[in-house]
mmCIF file of C-alpha atoms in Angstrom:
data_model
loop_
_atom_site.group_PDB
_atom_site.id
_atom_site.type_symbol
_atom_site.label_atom_id
_atom_site.label_comp_id
_atom_site.label_asym_id
_atom_site.label_seq_id
_atom_site.Cartn_x
_atom_site.Cartn_y
_atom_site.Cartn_z
ATOM 1 C CA MET A 610 151.660 224.828 261.497
ATOM 2 C CA ASN A 611 149.494 221.932 260.050
ATOM 3 C CA LYS A 612 147.284 219.776 262.464
ATOM 4 C CA LEU A 613 149.642 216.838 262.520
ATOM 5 C CA SER A 614 152.855 218.884 263.486
ATOM 6 C CA LEU A 615 150.862 220.743 266.247
ATOM 7 C CA THR A 616 149.492 217.177 267.719
ATOM 8 C CA CYS A 617 153.075 215.910 267.354
ATOM 9 C CA TYR A 618 154.554 219.230 268.959
ATOM 10 C CA VAL A 619 151.824 218.804 271.862
ATOM 11 C CA MET A 620 152.679 215.148 272.396
ATOM 12 C CA VAL A 621 156.558 216.041 272.712
ATOM 13 C CA VAL A 622 155.864 218.947 275.267
ATOM 14 C CA ALA A 623 153.795 216.682 277.522
ATOM 15 C CA LEU A 624 156.209 213.704 277.172
ATOM 16 C CA LEU A 625 158.981 215.845 278.172
ATOM 17 C CA ALA A 626 156.839 217.488 281.120
ATOM 18 C CA ALA A 627 156.232 213.957 282.334
ATOM 19 C CA CYS A 628 160.067 213.268 282.677
ATOM 20 C CA SER A 629 160.780 216.138 284.778
ATOM 21 C CA SER A 630 162.619 215.269 288.077
ATOM 22 C CA VAL A 631 161.048 215.080 291.171
ATOM 23 C CA THR A 632 163.639 215.807 294.422
ATOM 24 C CA VAL A 633 163.299 214.955 298.025
ATOM 25 C CA SER A 634 162.950 218.849 299.131
ATOM 26 C CA ASP A 635 159.498 218.536 297.105
ATOM 27 C CA TYR A 636 157.928 216.756 300.030
ATOM 28 C CA GLU A 637 159.793 218.378 302.888
ATOM 29 C CA SER A 638 156.908 220.123 304.037
ATOM 30 C CA MET A 639 154.524 216.740 304.382
ATOM 31 C CA ARG A 640 153.451 216.148 307.508
ATOM 32 C CA PRO A 641 153.555 214.179 309.633
ATOM 33 C CA VAL A 642 157.236 213.628 309.983
ATOM 34 C CA LEU A 643 158.561 209.991 310.055
ATOM 35 C CA SER A 644 160.280 209.512 313.201
ATOM 36 C CA ALA A 645 162.491 206.131 313.365
ATOM 37 C CA GLU A 646 162.581 206.150 317.059
ATOM 38 C CA GLN A 647 158.874 206.555 317.467
ATOM 39 C CA PHE A 648 157.620 204.505 314.473
ATOM 40 C CA PHE A 649 160.189 201.456 315.422
ATOM 41 C CA ASP A 650 159.049 201.332 319.224
ATOM 42 C CA GLY A 651 157.312 198.511 320.459
ATOM 43 C CA GLN A 652 155.016 195.499 318.836
ATOM 44 C CA LEU A 653 154.927 195.820 314.974
ATOM 45 C CA THR A 654 153.823 193.494 312.510
ATOM 46 C CA ALA A 655 154.585 192.976 308.913
ATOM 47 C CA HIS A 656 153.240 191.238 305.948
ATOM 48 C CA GLY A 657 154.646 190.587 302.644
ATOM 49 C CA VAL A 658 155.420 188.465 299.445
ATOM 50 C CA VAL A 659 158.206 186.676 297.882
ATOM 51 C CA LYS A 660 158.398 186.591 294.263
ATOM 52 C CA ASP A 661 160.713 184.488 291.828
ATOM 53 C CA ARG A 662 162.925 186.249 289.053
ATOM 54 C CA SER A 663 159.589 186.081 286.924
ATOM 55 C CA GLY A 664 157.634 187.903 289.159
ATOM 56 C CA LYS A 665 155.545 185.130 290.190
ATOM 57 C CA VAL A 666 154.397 185.103 293.960
ATOM 58 C CA ILE A 667 156.093 181.758 295.818
ATOM 59 C CA ARG A 668 155.526 182.542 299.134
ATOM 60 C CA THR A 669 154.097 184.853 301.449
ATOM 61 C CA PHE A 670 155.030 185.937 304.904
ATOM 62 C CA ASN A 671 153.873 187.329 308.368
ATOM 63 C CA ALA A 672 156.384 188.612 311.131
ATOM 64 C CA ASP A 673 155.983 189.873 314.463
ATOM 65 C CA ILE A 674 158.499 192.338 315.326
ATOM 66 C CA LYS A 675 159.642 193.972 318.839
ATOM 67 C CA ALA A 676 161.325 197.045 318.234
ATOM 68 C CA TYR A 677 163.322 199.027 320.828
ATOM 69 C CA TRP A 678 165.799 201.965 321.496
ATOM 70 C CA GLN A 679 168.860 201.548 323.516
ATOM 71 C CA ASP A 680 171.762 204.201 323.608
ATOM 72 C CA GLY A 681 170.832 205.563 320.538
ATOM 73 C CA VAL A 682 170.624 202.082 318.486
ATOM 74 C CA GLY A 683 167.294 200.481 317.273
ATOM 75 C CA THR A 684 166.918 196.742 317.586
ATOM 76 C CA LEU A 685 164.350 194.641 315.653
ATOM 77 C CA GLU A 686 163.513 191.072 316.831
ATOM 78 C CA GLU A 687 161.818 189.366 314.303
ATOM 79 C CA ASP A 688 160.042 186.097 313.904
ATOM 80 C CA PHE A 689 159.170 185.226 310.354
ATOM 81 C CA VAL A 690 156.123 182.578 309.237
ATOM 82 C CA LEU A 691 156.713 181.795 305.773
ATOM 83 C CA MET A 692 153.879 180.062 303.628
ATOM 84 C CA MET A 693 154.124 178.352 300.406
ATOM 85 C CA VAL A 694 151.806 179.688 297.712
ATOM 86 C CA SER A 695 151.694 176.895 295.251
ATOM 87 C CA SER A 696 153.151 173.103 295.911
ATOM 88 C CA SER A 697 153.999 172.858 292.545
ATOM 89 C CA VAL A 698 157.210 175.374 293.134
ATOM 90 C CA GLY A 699 160.190 173.122 293.675
ATOM 91 C CA TYR A 700 161.563 175.689 296.502
ATOM 92 C CA GLY A 701 162.426 174.245 299.679
ATOM 93 C CA LEU A 702 162.216 176.104 303.224
#
């Protein structure tokens, strides 16, 4: 096997190994376990971005969230504040 063939073979094997599938069970032993009832309980905050179709950020936002559970049903009461990133964008609030 010449050097070029060996290099190509190694690259193909590495590429195929990189494409191996990952399953949820690969992470089942990770701790701490996420409990929605504990995580979404009480006062929370959220921060994020809104992008246009090209991926450009056009707005940012903050949210105050009150989360609670009643009879096994979770409720999120959310108050959002949107902020424009650029005044040159022609989108209205």
